[in-house]
PDB file of C-alpha atoms in Angstrom:
ATOM      1  CA  UNK A   3      -5.963   0.713   0.883  1.00  0.00           C
ATOM      2  CA  UNK A   4      -4.785  -0.455  -2.497  1.00  0.00           C
ATOM      3  CA  UNK A   5      -5.573   0.444  -6.072  1.00  0.00           C
ATOM      4  CA  UNK A   6      -7.273  -2.846  -6.965  1.00  0.00           C
ATOM      5  CA  UNK A   7     -10.704  -1.820  -5.604  1.00  0.00           C
ATOM      6  CA  UNK A   8     -12.677   1.260  -4.641  1.00  0.00           C
ATOM      7  CA  UNK A   9     -13.833   1.669  -1.045  1.00  0.00           C
ATOM      8  CA  UNK A  10     -17.123  -0.142  -1.783  1.00  0.00           C
ATOM      9  CA  UNK A  11     -15.253  -3.180  -3.136  1.00  0.00           C
ATOM     10  CA  UNK A  12     -15.768  -2.480  -6.831  1.00  0.00           C
ATOM     11  CA  UNK A  13     -12.793  -3.658  -8.901  1.00  0.00           C
ATOM     12  CA  UNK A  14     -10.922  -0.793 -10.545  1.00  0.00           C
ATOM     13  CA  UNK A  15     -10.155  -1.376 -14.204  1.00  0.00           C
ATOM     14  CA  UNK A  16      -6.805  -0.590 -15.770  1.00  0.00           C
ATOM     15  CA  UNK A  17      -7.229   2.770 -17.458  1.00  0.00           C
ATOM     16  CA  UNK A  18      -9.880   4.037 -15.045  1.00  0.00           C
ATOM     17  CA  UNK A  19      -9.395   7.605 -13.820  1.00  0.00           C
ATOM     18  CA  UNK A  20      -9.660   7.973 -10.046  1.00  0.00           C
ATOM     19  CA  UNK A  21     -10.183  10.794  -7.582  1.00  0.00           C
ATOM     20  CA  UNK A  22     -12.823  10.140  -4.931  1.00  0.00           C
ATOM     21  CA  UNK A  23     -13.172   6.335  -5.072  1.00  0.00           C
ATOM     22  CA  UNK A  24     -11.968   6.069  -1.447  1.00  0.00           C
ATOM     23  CA  UNK A  25     -13.785   9.085  -0.019  1.00  0.00           C
ATOM     24  CA  UNK A  26     -16.771   7.486   1.732  1.00  0.00           C
ATOM     25  CA  UNK A  27     -14.904   4.758   3.672  1.00  0.00           C
ATOM     26  CA  UNK A  28     -11.423   6.248   4.042  1.00  0.00           C
ATOM     27  CA  UNK A  29     -12.015  10.001   3.781  1.00  0.00           C
ATOM     28  CA  UNK A  30      -9.405  10.120   1.029  1.00  0.00           C
ATOM     29  CA  UNK A  31      -9.263  11.845  -2.341  1.00  0.00           C
ATOM     30  CA  UNK A  32      -6.497  11.480  -4.904  1.00  0.00           C
ATOM     31  CA  UNK A  33      -5.349  14.137  -7.353  1.00  0.00           C
ATOM     32  CA  UNK A  34      -2.698  14.222 -10.062  1.00  0.00           C
ATOM     33  CA  UNK A  35      -0.778  17.031 -11.711  1.00  0.00           C
ATOM     34  CA  UNK A  36       1.744  16.554 -14.518  1.00  0.00           C
ATOM     35  CA  UNK A  37       5.093  18.345 -14.273  1.00  0.00           C
ATOM     36  CA  UNK A  38       4.924  21.776 -15.879  1.00  0.00           C
ATOM     37  CA  UNK A  39       2.036  21.675 -18.301  1.00  0.00           C
ATOM     38  CA  UNK A  40       2.581  18.027 -19.267  1.00  0.00           C
ATOM     39  CA  UNK A  41       0.372  15.008 -18.771  1.00  0.00           C
ATOM     40  CA  UNK A  42      -3.351  14.425 -19.121  1.00  0.00           C
ATOM     41  CA  UNK A  43      -5.252  14.557 -15.826  1.00  0.00           C
ATOM     42  CA  UNK A  44      -8.955  15.192 -16.543  1.00  0.00           C
ATOM     43  CA  UNK A  45     -10.454  16.823 -13.474  1.00  0.00           C
ATOM     44  CA  UNK A  46      -7.082  16.416 -11.743  1.00  0.00           C
ATOM     45  CA  UNK A  47      -7.453  12.625 -11.650  1.00  0.00           C
ATOM     46  CA  UNK A  48      -4.763   9.928 -11.603  1.00  0.00           C
ATOM     47  CA  UNK A  49      -5.106   6.809 -13.771  1.00  0.00           C
ATOM     48  CA  UNK A  50      -4.987   3.124 -12.805  1.00  0.00           C
ATOM     49  CA  UNK A  51      -2.133   1.147 -14.413  1.00  0.00           C
ATOM     50  CA  UNK A  52      -1.974  -2.669 -14.202  1.00  0.00           C
ATOM     51  CA  UNK A  53       1.682  -3.609 -13.698  1.00  0.00           C
ATOM     52  CA  UNK A  54       0.890  -7.266 -14.505  1.00  0.00           C
ATOM     53  CA  UNK A  55      -0.296  -6.218 -17.988  1.00  0.00           C
ATOM     54  CA  UNK A  56       1.673  -3.098 -18.978  1.00  0.00           C
ATOM     55  CA  UNK A  57       0.324  -1.014 -21.865  1.00  0.00           C
ATOM     56  CA  UNK A  58       1.554   2.029 -23.766  1.00  0.00           C
ATOM     57  CA  UNK A  59       5.019   0.488 -24.324  1.00  0.00           C
ATOM     58  CA  UNK A  60       5.566   0.772 -20.569  1.00  0.00           C
ATOM     59  CA  UNK A  61       7.194  -2.592 -19.859  1.00  0.00           C
ATOM     60  CA  UNK A  62       9.477  -0.627 -17.504  1.00  0.00           C
ATOM     61  CA  UNK A  63       6.427  -0.383 -15.201  1.00  0.00           C
ATOM     62  CA  UNK A  64       5.723  -4.120 -15.362  1.00  0.00           C
ATOM     63  CA  UNK A  65       6.071  -6.167 -12.183  1.00  0.00           C
ATOM     64  CA  UNK A  66       7.820  -8.351 -11.469  1.00  0.00           C
ATOM     65  CA  UNK A  67      10.801  -8.184 -13.830  1.00  0.00           C
ATOM     66  CA  UNK A  68      10.927 -10.803 -16.598  1.00  0.00           C
ATOM     67  CA  UNK A  69      13.863 -12.441 -14.759  1.00  0.00           C
ATOM     68  CA  UNK A  70      11.337 -13.255 -12.003  1.00  0.00           C
ATOM     69  CA  UNK A  71       8.540 -14.467 -14.288  1.00  0.00           C
ATOM     70  CA  UNK A  72       6.766 -11.164 -14.888  1.00  0.00           C
ATOM     71  CA  UNK A  73       6.361  -8.703 -17.745  1.00  0.00           C
ATOM     72  CA  UNK A  74       8.792  -6.073 -16.436  1.00  0.00           C
ATOM     73  CA  UNK A  75      11.833  -5.032 -18.436  1.00  0.00           C
ATOM     74  CA  UNK A  76      14.506  -2.863 -16.845  1.00  0.00           C
ATOM     75  CA  UNK A  77      16.786  -0.373 -18.538  1.00  0.00           C
ATOM     76  CA  UNK A  78      20.115  -1.518 -17.129  1.00  0.00           C
ATOM     77  CA  UNK A  79      21.848  -3.416 -14.345  1.00  0.00           C
ATOM     78  CA  UNK A  80      20.744  -6.598 -12.657  1.00  0.00           C
ATOM     79  CA  UNK A  81      16.993  -6.859 -12.041  1.00  0.00           C
ATOM     80  CA  UNK A  82      15.730  -6.280  -8.503  1.00  0.00           C
ATOM     81  CA  UNK A  83      12.034  -5.880  -9.314  1.00  0.00           C
ATOM     82  CA  UNK A  84      11.000  -9.278  -7.915  1.00  0.00           C
ATOM     83  CA  UNK A  85       7.578  -8.477  -6.402  1.00  0.00           C
ATOM     84  CA  UNK A  86       4.267  -8.197  -8.246  1.00  0.00           C
ATOM     85  CA  UNK A  87       2.658  -4.849  -7.363  1.00  0.00           C
ATOM     86  CA  UNK A  88      -0.707  -5.213  -9.103  1.00  0.00           C
ATOM     87  CA  UNK A  89      -2.428  -1.949  -9.936  1.00  0.00           C
ATOM     88  CA  UNK A  90      -0.706   1.378  -9.302  1.00  0.00           C
ATOM     89  CA  UNK A  91      -1.543   5.007 -10.013  1.00  0.00           C
ATOM     90  CA  UNK A  92       0.107   7.016 -12.773  1.00  0.00           C
ATOM     91  CA  UNK A  93      -0.111  10.448 -14.318  1.00  0.00           C
ATOM     92  CA  UNK A  94      -1.394   9.820 -17.832  1.00  0.00           C
ATOM     93  CA  UNK A  95       0.821  11.105 -20.647  1.00  0.00           C
ATOM     94  CA  UNK A  96      -1.859  12.156 -23.150  1.00  0.00           C
ATOM     95  CA  UNK A  97      -5.521  11.711 -24.043  1.00  0.00           C
ATOM     96  CA  UNK A  98      -5.524   8.164 -25.424  1.00  0.00           C
ATOM     97  CA  UNK A  99      -7.249   4.874 -24.639  1.00  0.00           C
ATOM     98  CA  UNK A 100      -4.364   2.888 -23.135  1.00  0.00           C
ATOM     99  CA  UNK A 101      -2.801   3.867 -19.804  1.00  0.00           C
ATOM    100  CA  UNK A 102       0.645   5.379 -20.472  1.00  0.00           C
ATOM    101  CA  UNK A 103       2.736   7.150 -17.835  1.00  0.00           C
ATOM    102  CA  UNK A 104       3.824  10.756 -18.336  1.00  0.00           C
ATOM    103  CA  UNK A 105       7.538  10.729 -19.150  1.00  0.00           C
ATOM    104  CA  UNK A 106       8.008  14.044 -17.344  1.00  0.00           C
ATOM    105  CA  UNK A 107       6.468  12.853 -14.071  1.00  0.00           C
ATOM    106  CA  UNK A 108       4.480  15.070 -11.754  1.00  0.00           C
ATOM    107  CA  UNK A 109       2.760  14.845  -8.386  1.00  0.00           C
ATOM    108  CA  UNK A 110       0.065  12.466  -7.142  1.00  0.00           C
ATOM    109  CA  UNK A 111      -1.456  13.806  -3.913  1.00  0.00           C
ATOM    110  CA  UNK A 112      -3.435  11.948  -1.254  1.00  0.00           C
ATOM    111  CA  UNK A 113      -5.708  14.281   0.716  1.00  0.00           C
ATOM    112  CA  UNK A 114      -7.482  13.097   3.853  1.00  0.00           C
ATOM    113  CA  UNK A 115     -10.685  14.699   5.154  1.00  0.00           C
ATOM    114  CA  UNK A 116      -9.483  14.189   8.737  1.00  0.00           C
ATOM    115  CA  UNK A 117      -5.864  14.664   9.828  1.00  0.00           C
ATOM    116  CA  UNK A 118      -3.791  11.487   9.786  1.00  0.00           C
ATOM    117  CA  UNK A 119      -1.832  10.623  12.915  1.00  0.00           C
TER     118      UNK A 119
END
C-alpha cells in the first residue's frame, strides 16, 4: 500500500481527498481529524500531498532535501532527508485549491475491516 495509487491502480492526484480508495482490495479506510477544531477534512478525509512537488509554501514537506537534489528545505541543522517519499497524506489546513498541511497537526487513522495480525 502506498499513496501513489488507489486499490484499482488509478493514480492519485496531488490534492485529491481520500477515504475509501483502498477499501475493496485492502479492506482499509482512511480518516483525518485536525487538532482541536483546526484543519479542513471534508467528510473526514485526508489529502494527498506530492513531496516531489510541494505546494502551499510547504517546502519543509519536500523530499528529498535540496542538499540531496530534491525540493525539500529544512528549518535547521544538517539535512538528513535524503530519500524521496513520493505522495503522502496530510490534514489539509483550509478550504483552498493547493494541498497545504495543517500547522496544528491532528490524527490520520487507518481502519481495517478485518483485524490485522
